[in-house]
PDB file of C-alpha atoms in Angstrom:
ATOM      1  CA  UNK A1479       0.138   0.122   0.233  1.00  0.00           C
ATOM      2  CA  UNK A1480       2.757   2.365   0.847  1.00  0.00           C
ATOM      3  CA  UNK A1481       4.136   1.597  -2.875  1.00  0.00           C
ATOM      4  CA  UNK A1482       0.670   2.300  -4.202  1.00  0.00           C
ATOM      5  CA  UNK A1483       0.588   5.884  -2.925  1.00  0.00           C
ATOM      6  CA  UNK A1484       3.870   6.580  -4.315  1.00  0.00           C
ATOM      7  CA  UNK A1485       2.565   5.255  -7.801  1.00  0.00           C
ATOM      8  CA  UNK A1486      -0.193   7.513  -7.524  1.00  0.00           C
ATOM      9  CA  UNK A1487       1.509  10.455  -7.084  1.00  0.00           C
ATOM     10  CA  UNK A1488       4.189   9.561  -9.665  1.00  0.00           C
ATOM     11  CA  UNK A1489       1.271   9.509 -12.276  1.00  0.00           C
ATOM     12  CA  UNK A1490      -0.004  12.675 -11.035  1.00  0.00           C
ATOM     13  CA  UNK A1491       3.463  14.193 -11.304  1.00  0.00           C
ATOM     14  CA  UNK A1492       3.940  12.634 -14.672  1.00  0.00           C
ATOM     15  CA  UNK A1493       0.819  14.386 -15.811  1.00  0.00           C
ATOM     16  CA  UNK A1494       1.818  17.740 -14.559  1.00  0.00           C
ATOM     17  CA  UNK A1495       4.856  17.624 -16.226  1.00  0.00           C
ATOM     18  CA  UNK A1496       4.068  16.217 -19.673  1.00  0.00           C
ATOM     19  CA  UNK A1497       0.956  18.352 -20.437  1.00  0.00           C
ATOM     20  CA  UNK A1498      -1.153  21.404 -19.470  1.00  0.00           C
ATOM     21  CA  UNK A1499      -1.698  21.345 -15.703  1.00  0.00           C
ATOM     22  CA  UNK A1500      -5.273  20.149 -15.045  1.00  0.00           C
ATOM     23  CA  UNK A1501      -7.348  22.282 -12.881  1.00  0.00           C
ATOM     24  CA  UNK A1502      -8.555  19.021 -11.081  1.00  0.00           C
ATOM     25  CA  UNK A1503      -6.328  15.591 -10.716  1.00  0.00           C
ATOM     26  CA  UNK A1504      -8.106  12.748 -12.395  1.00  0.00           C
ATOM     27  CA  UNK A1505      -9.548   9.693 -10.490  1.00  0.00           C
ATOM     28  CA  UNK A1506      -7.162   7.162  -9.923  1.00  0.00           C
ATOM     29  CA  UNK A1507      -8.529   3.489  -8.763  1.00  0.00           C
ATOM     30  CA  UNK A1508      -6.060   2.074  -6.806  1.00  0.00           C
ATOM     31  CA  UNK A1509      -5.740  -1.993  -6.921  1.00  0.00           C
ATOM     32  CA  UNK A1510      -3.127  -4.266  -4.943  1.00  0.00           C
ATOM     33  CA  UNK A1511      -2.403  -7.654  -6.450  1.00  0.00           C
ATOM     34  CA  UNK A1512      -0.729  -9.963  -3.838  1.00  0.00           C
ATOM     35  CA  UNK A1513       0.836 -13.202  -4.921  1.00  0.00           C
ATOM     36  CA  UNK A1514       1.038 -14.583  -1.474  1.00  0.00           C
ATOM     37  CA  UNK A1515       0.754 -18.394  -0.775  1.00  0.00           C
ATOM     38  CA  UNK A1516      -1.817 -17.350   1.798  1.00  0.00           C
ATOM     39  CA  UNK A1517      -4.069 -14.684   2.284  1.00  0.00           C
ATOM     40  CA  UNK A1518      -3.157 -12.051   4.695  1.00  0.00           C
ATOM     41  CA  UNK A1519      -5.640  -9.504   6.430  1.00  0.00           C
ATOM     42  CA  UNK A1520      -5.033  -5.749   5.812  1.00  0.00           C
ATOM     43  CA  UNK A1521      -7.115  -3.117   5.893  1.00  0.00           C
ATOM     44  CA  UNK A1522      -8.312  -1.826   2.670  1.00  0.00           C
ATOM     45  CA  UNK A1523      -8.041   1.798   4.157  1.00  0.00           C
ATOM     46  CA  UNK A1524      -4.898   3.372   3.572  1.00  0.00           C
ATOM     47  CA  UNK A1525      -4.995   5.640   6.950  1.00  0.00           C
ATOM     48  CA  UNK A1526      -5.219   2.352   8.792  1.00  0.00           C
ATOM     49  CA  UNK A1527      -1.213   2.115   7.926  1.00  0.00           C
ATOM     50  CA  UNK A1528      -0.925   5.131  10.138  1.00  0.00           C
ATOM     51  CA  UNK A1529       0.111   4.852  13.904  1.00  0.00           C
ATOM     52  CA  UNK A1530      -2.395   7.250  15.161  1.00  0.00           C
ATOM     53  CA  UNK A1531      -2.859   7.623  18.927  1.00  0.00           C
ATOM     54  CA  UNK A1532      -6.648   7.445  19.686  1.00  0.00           C
ATOM     55  CA  UNK A1533      -6.477  10.531  22.019  1.00  0.00           C
ATOM     56  CA  UNK A1534      -5.225  12.796  19.001  1.00  0.00           C
ATOM     57  CA  UNK A1535      -7.009  10.506  16.168  1.00  0.00           C
ATOM     58  CA  UNK A1536      -9.906  13.408  15.739  1.00  0.00           C
ATOM     59  CA  UNK A1537      -7.146  16.045  15.510  1.00  0.00           C
ATOM     60  CA  UNK A1538      -4.665  14.162  13.000  1.00  0.00           C
ATOM     61  CA  UNK A1539      -6.862  12.143  10.757  1.00  0.00           C
ATOM     62  CA  UNK A1540      -8.134  15.386   8.773  1.00  0.00           C
ATOM     63  CA  UNK A1541      -4.311  15.881   7.851  1.00  0.00           C
ATOM     64  CA  UNK A1542      -3.857  12.346   6.625  1.00  0.00           C
ATOM     65  CA  UNK A1543      -3.961  11.171   2.936  1.00  0.00           C
ATOM     66  CA  UNK A1544      -6.718   8.481   2.949  1.00  0.00           C
ATOM     67  CA  UNK A1545      -8.150   6.694   0.350  1.00  0.00           C
ATOM     68  CA  UNK A1546      -9.512   3.250  -0.231  1.00  0.00           C
ATOM     69  CA  UNK A1547      -8.017   0.173  -2.401  1.00  0.00           C
ATOM     70  CA  UNK A1548      -8.933  -2.887  -4.020  1.00  0.00           C
ATOM     71  CA  UNK A1549      -7.009  -5.756  -2.544  1.00  0.00           C
ATOM     72  CA  UNK A1550      -7.081  -8.731  -4.960  1.00  0.00           C
ATOM     73  CA  UNK A1551      -5.209 -11.607  -3.595  1.00  0.00           C
ATOM     74  CA  UNK A1552      -4.406 -14.732  -5.867  1.00  0.00           C
ATOM     75  CA  UNK A1553      -3.910 -17.026  -2.508  1.00  0.00           C
ATOM     76  CA  UNK A1554      -8.267 -16.400  -1.999  1.00  0.00           C
ATOM     77  CA  UNK A1555      -8.994 -17.377  -5.701  1.00  0.00           C
ATOM     78  CA  UNK A1556      -9.285 -20.860  -7.192  1.00  0.00           C
ATOM     79  CA  UNK A1557      -7.438 -21.235 -10.112  1.00  0.00           C
ATOM     80  CA  UNK A1558     -10.753 -21.619 -11.996  1.00  0.00           C
ATOM     81  CA  UNK A1559     -12.163 -18.574 -10.801  1.00  0.00           C
ATOM     82  CA  UNK A1560      -9.128 -16.307 -11.859  1.00  0.00           C
ATOM     83  CA  UNK A1561     -11.001 -13.754 -14.186  1.00  0.00           C
ATOM     84  CA  UNK A1562      -9.751 -11.969 -17.164  1.00  0.00           C
ATOM     85  CA  UNK A1563      -8.530 -12.570 -20.622  1.00  0.00           C
ATOM     86  CA  UNK A1564      -7.142 -15.732 -21.586  1.00  0.00           C
ATOM     87  CA  UNK A1565      -3.414 -14.541 -21.602  1.00  0.00           C
ATOM     88  CA  UNK A1566      -4.206 -12.473 -18.025  1.00  0.00           C
ATOM     89  CA  UNK A1567      -5.717 -15.636 -16.496  1.00  0.00           C
ATOM     90  CA  UNK A1568      -2.718 -17.928 -17.717  1.00  0.00           C
ATOM     91  CA  UNK A1569      -0.125 -15.391 -16.521  1.00  0.00           C
ATOM     92  CA  UNK A1570      -2.077 -15.083 -13.010  1.00  0.00           C
ATOM     93  CA  UNK A1571      -2.542 -18.627 -12.581  1.00  0.00           C
ATOM     94  CA  UNK A1572       1.410 -19.048 -13.329  1.00  0.00           C
ATOM     95  CA  UNK A1573       2.220 -16.553 -10.430  1.00  0.00           C
ATOM     96  CA  UNK A1574      -0.234 -18.461  -8.050  1.00  0.00           C
ATOM     97  CA  UNK A1575       1.149 -21.737  -9.014  1.00  0.00           C
ATOM     98  CA  UNK A1576       4.685 -20.279  -8.332  1.00  0.00           C
ATOM     99  CA  UNK A1577       4.030 -19.463  -4.836  1.00  0.00           C
ATOM    100  CA  UNK A1578       2.371 -22.622  -4.263  1.00  0.00           C
ATOM    101  CA  UNK A1579       4.736 -25.292  -5.651  1.00  0.00           C
ATOM    102  CA  UNK A1580       2.227 -26.423  -8.128  1.00  0.00           C
ATOM    103  CA  UNK A1581       3.648 -25.161 -11.585  1.00  0.00           C
ATOM    104  CA  UNK A1582       2.742 -28.838 -12.780  1.00  0.00           C
ATOM    105  CA  UNK A1583      -0.542 -28.757 -11.761  1.00  0.00           C
ATOM    106  CA  UNK A1584      -3.647 -29.178 -14.602  1.00  0.00           C
ATOM    107  CA  UNK A1585      -4.927 -25.671 -13.624  1.00  0.00           C
ATOM    108  CA  UNK A1586      -1.751 -24.212 -15.203  1.00  0.00           C
ATOM    109  CA  UNK A1587      -1.565 -26.728 -18.035  1.00  0.00           C
ATOM    110  CA  UNK A1588      -5.307 -26.495 -19.347  1.00  0.00           C
ATOM    111  CA  UNK A1589      -4.853 -26.973 -22.929  1.00  0.00           C
ATOM    112  CA  UNK A1590      -8.145 -25.362 -23.629  1.00  0.00           C
ATOM    113  CA  UNK A1591      -6.966 -22.077 -22.114  1.00  0.00           C
ATOM    114  CA  UNK A1592      -3.439 -22.387 -23.545  1.00  0.00           C
ATOM    115  CA  UNK A1593      -4.678 -22.616 -27.051  1.00  0.00           C
ATOM    116  CA  UNK A1594      -6.660 -19.260 -26.599  1.00  0.00           C
ATOM    117  CA  UNK A1595      -3.416 -17.354 -25.588  1.00  0.00           C
ATOM    118  CA  UNK A1596      -1.242 -15.685 -27.836  1.00  0.00           C
ATOM    119  CA  UNK A1597       2.031 -17.747 -28.796  1.00  0.00           C
ATOM    120  CA  UNK A1598       4.374 -15.095 -27.355  1.00  0.00           C
ATOM    121  CA  UNK A1599       2.561 -15.081 -24.352  1.00  0.00           C
ATOM    122  CA  UNK A1600       2.680 -18.687 -23.863  1.00  0.00           C
ATOM    123  CA  UNK A1601       6.338 -18.562 -24.201  1.00  0.00           C
ATOM    124  CA  UNK A1602       6.450 -15.674 -21.480  1.00  0.00           C
ATOM    125  CA  UNK A1603       4.943 -18.267 -19.064  1.00  0.00           C
ATOM    126  CA  UNK A1604       7.010 -21.023 -20.220  1.00  0.00           C
ATOM    127  CA  UNK A1605      10.269 -19.183 -19.756  1.00  0.00           C
ATOM    128  CA  UNK A1606       8.657 -17.957 -16.305  1.00  0.00           C
ATOM    129  CA  UNK A1607       8.217 -21.619 -15.200  1.00  0.00           C
ATOM    130  CA  UNK A1608      11.753 -22.694 -16.831  1.00  0.00           C
ATOM    131  CA  UNK A1609      13.214 -19.765 -14.684  1.00  0.00           C
ATOM    132  CA  UNK A1610      11.943 -21.438 -11.200  1.00  0.00           C
ATOM    133  CA  UNK A1611      13.821 -24.587  -9.903  1.00  0.00           C
ATOM    134  CA  UNK A1612      11.220 -26.653 -11.365  1.00  0.00           C
ATOM    135  CA  UNK A1613      13.217 -30.157 -12.248  1.00  0.00           C
ATOM    136  CA  UNK A1614      13.548 -29.991 -16.259  1.00  0.00           C
ATOM    137  CA  UNK A1615      12.656 -33.639 -16.329  1.00  0.00           C
ATOM    138  CA  UNK A1616       9.415 -33.345 -14.759  1.00  0.00           C
ATOM    139  CA  UNK A1617       8.583 -30.112 -16.917  1.00  0.00           C
ATOM    140  CA  UNK A1618       9.569 -32.107 -20.135  1.00  0.00           C
ATOM    141  CA  UNK A1619       7.312 -34.928 -19.149  1.00  0.00           C
ATOM    142  CA  UNK A1620       4.358 -32.215 -18.443  1.00  0.00           C
ATOM    143  CA  UNK A1621       5.015 -30.927 -22.207  1.00  0.00           C
ATOM    144  CA  UNK A1622       4.927 -34.454 -23.353  1.00  0.00           C
ATOM    145  CA  UNK A1623       1.041 -34.600 -22.663  1.00  0.00           C
ATOM    146  CA  UNK A1624       0.154 -31.564 -24.382  1.00  0.00           C
ATOM    147  CA  UNK A1625      -1.948 -32.857 -27.755  1.00  0.00           C
ATOM    148  CA  UNK A1626      -1.369 -29.634 -29.994  1.00  0.00           C
ATOM    149  CA  UNK A1627       1.896 -30.231 -31.648  1.00  0.00           C
ATOM    150  CA  UNK A1628       2.894 -26.659 -32.188  1.00  0.00           C
ATOM    151  CA  UNK A1629       2.303 -26.026 -28.583  1.00  0.00           C
ATOM    152  CA  UNK A1630       4.460 -29.007 -27.672  1.00  0.00           C
ATOM    153  CA  UNK A1631       7.359 -28.267 -30.077  1.00  0.00           C
ATOM    154  CA  UNK A1632       7.603 -24.388 -28.708  1.00  0.00           C
ATOM    155  CA  UNK A1633       7.879 -26.004 -25.159  1.00  0.00           C
ATOM    156  CA  UNK A1634      10.057 -28.567 -25.535  1.00  0.00           C
ATOM    157  CA  UNK A1635      12.358 -26.047 -27.672  1.00  0.00           C
ATOM    158  CA  UNK A1636      12.444 -23.711 -24.720  1.00  0.00           C
ATOM    159  CA  UNK A1637      13.169 -26.524 -22.594  1.00  0.00           C
ATOM    160  CA  UNK A1638      16.290 -27.760 -24.604  1.00  0.00           C
ATOM    161  CA  UNK A1639      17.716 -24.096 -24.685  1.00  0.00           C
ATOM    162  CA  UNK A1640      17.508 -23.856 -20.900  1.00  0.00           C
ATOM    163  CA  UNK A1641      19.112 -27.118 -20.416  1.00  0.00           C
ATOM    164  CA  UNK A1642      22.290 -25.996 -22.646  1.00  0.00           C
ATOM    165  CA  UNK A1643      22.290 -22.903 -20.332  1.00  0.00           C
ATOM    166  CA  UNK A1644      23.432 -23.354 -16.620  1.00  0.00           C
ATOM    167  CA  UNK A1645      20.724 -23.373 -14.148  1.00  0.00           C
ATOM    168  CA  UNK A1646      21.536 -19.820 -12.898  1.00  0.00           C
ATOM    169  CA  UNK A1647      22.086 -18.069 -15.936  1.00  0.00           C
ATOM    170  CA  UNK A1648      18.673 -19.544 -17.146  1.00  0.00           C
ATOM    171  CA  UNK A1649      16.979 -18.380 -14.544  1.00  0.00           C
ATOM    172  CA  UNK A1650      18.179 -15.045 -14.570  1.00  0.00           C
ATOM    173  CA  UNK A1651      17.567 -14.533 -18.278  1.00  0.00           C
ATOM    174  CA  UNK A1652      14.320 -16.334 -18.033  1.00  0.00           C
ATOM    175  CA  UNK A1653      13.128 -13.584 -15.617  1.00  0.00           C
ATOM    176  CA  UNK A1654      14.616 -10.816 -17.582  1.00  0.00           C
ATOM    177  CA  UNK A1655      12.763 -11.954 -20.601  1.00  0.00           C
ATOM    178  CA  UNK A1656       9.578 -12.285 -18.643  1.00  0.00           C
ATOM    179  CA  UNK A1657       9.928  -8.665 -17.423  1.00  0.00           C
ATOM    180  CA  UNK A1658      10.473  -7.233 -20.471  1.00  0.00           C
ATOM    181  CA  UNK A1659       7.599  -9.505 -22.156  1.00  0.00           C
ATOM    182  CA  UNK A1660       5.411  -8.355 -19.457  1.00  0.00           C
ATOM    183  CA  UNK A1661       6.026  -4.714 -20.328  1.00  0.00           C
ATOM    184  CA  UNK A1662       5.870  -4.946 -24.008  1.00  0.00           C
ATOM    185  CA  UNK A1663       2.501  -6.667 -23.624  1.00  0.00           C
ATOM    186  CA  UNK A1664       1.343  -3.712 -21.506  1.00  0.00           C
ATOM    187  CA  UNK A1665       2.930  -0.743 -23.078  1.00  0.00           C
ATOM    188  CA  UNK A1666       4.137  -1.690 -26.420  1.00  0.00           C
ATOM    189  CA  UNK A1667       7.789  -0.473 -27.625  1.00  0.00           C
ATOM    190  CA  UNK A1668      10.326  -1.179 -25.019  1.00  0.00           C
ATOM    191  CA  UNK A1669      13.181   1.435 -25.614  1.00  0.00           C
ATOM    192  CA  UNK A1670      16.913  -0.374 -25.872  1.00  0.00           C
ATOM    193  CA  UNK A1671      18.095   1.406 -23.112  1.00  0.00           C
ATOM    194  CA  UNK A1672      15.736  -0.086 -20.698  1.00  0.00           C
ATOM    195  CA  UNK A1673      16.348  -3.701 -22.326  1.00  0.00           C
ATOM    196  CA  UNK A1674      19.714  -3.430 -21.605  1.00  0.00           C
ATOM    197  CA  UNK A1675      19.452  -2.111 -17.891  1.00  0.00           C
ATOM    198  CA  UNK A1676      17.278  -5.377 -17.302  1.00  0.00           C
ATOM    199  CA  UNK A1677      19.496  -7.727 -18.990  1.00  0.00           C
ATOM    200  CA  UNK A1678      22.672  -6.041 -16.603  1.00  0.00           C
ATOM    201  CA  UNK A1679      20.604  -7.185 -13.526  1.00  0.00           C
ATOM    202  CA  UNK A1680      21.602 -10.437 -12.359  1.00  0.00           C
ATOM    203  CA  UNK A1681      20.445 -10.870  -8.587  1.00  0.00           C
ATOM    204  CA  UNK A1682      17.353 -12.725  -8.197  1.00  0.00           C
ATOM    205  CA  UNK A1683      15.596 -10.893  -5.525  1.00  0.00           C
ATOM    206  CA  UNK A1684      15.645  -7.577  -7.333  1.00  0.00           C
ATOM    207  CA  UNK A1685      14.706  -9.476 -10.726  1.00  0.00           C
ATOM    208  CA  UNK A1686      11.498 -10.868  -8.673  1.00  0.00           C
ATOM    209  CA  UNK A1687      10.599  -7.368  -7.371  1.00  0.00           C
ATOM    210  CA  UNK A1688      11.049  -5.834 -10.941  1.00  0.00           C
ATOM    211  CA  UNK A1689       8.714  -8.234 -12.381  1.00  0.00           C
ATOM    212  CA  UNK A1690       6.000  -7.195  -9.306  1.00  0.00           C
ATOM    213  CA  UNK A1691       6.818  -3.512 -10.937  1.00  0.00           C
ATOM    214  CA  UNK A1692       6.351  -4.615 -14.385  1.00  0.00           C
ATOM    215  CA  UNK A1693       2.800  -6.010 -13.548  1.00  0.00           C
ATOM    216  CA  UNK A1694       1.487  -3.413 -11.296  1.00  0.00           C
ATOM    217  CA  UNK A1695       3.305  -0.160 -12.748  1.00  0.00           C
ATOM    218  CA  UNK A1696       1.199   2.367 -14.546  1.00  0.00           C
ATOM    219  CA  UNK A1697       3.666   3.632 -17.220  1.00  0.00           C
ATOM    220  CA  UNK A1698       7.693   2.971 -18.327  1.00  0.00           C
ATOM    221  CA  UNK A1699       8.507   5.889 -16.667  1.00  0.00           C
ATOM    222  CA  UNK A1700       7.402   4.517 -13.143  1.00  0.00           C
ATOM    223  CA  UNK A1701       9.154   1.062 -13.999  1.00  0.00           C
ATOM    224  CA  UNK A1702      12.182   2.942 -15.406  1.00  0.00           C
ATOM    225  CA  UNK A1703      12.631   4.865 -11.844  1.00  0.00           C
ATOM    226  CA  UNK A1704      12.326   1.288 -10.294  1.00  0.00           C
ATOM    227  CA  UNK A1705      15.637  -0.020 -11.815  1.00  0.00           C
TER     228      UNK A1705
END
């Protein structure tokens, strides 16, 4: 939620800097997406995060920034209940499955869903799966059960590519490419300088954090500030 407030302010600042200053700020509908393995309780009211002494609440609360945000928790949704476009559903199912250690589950390998997803999105999800510590033989066995020959071939080709590379290098490259694919799907053209910056990051924790930013950020400018 604290980062959400920062993103909102950046959106307004960018609006003020790139065009005529509006008389009023546009409304932003804030949404938080949680990839946790378990649900967690948090008030959807921003002011609840502030430590306000009860004796001073009536005096201080009018001066605090306050808004409500929608909190979508993947842990609270069944795989089949995740809403959205086919591409969005597959990406969110992969995120949920990764946190639960269920990347080989039928819910993620739903062929009816997979065949409705653009090929580049499927490659994105496969790279994400291969970038984890999932056993390659188990992955290949799962791929072998895909009925569609084109999809099966594309998945197996990626698996063979990662088998040739080092596990650590493959994990990093997979996450780097996943980040860039997410940005491309959301915002279109990615500047070459930004691609080089992402490819230059090797720390796993940093890449994981940038992935969340790529999914949640409102613009490429906001993402650039997080690199």
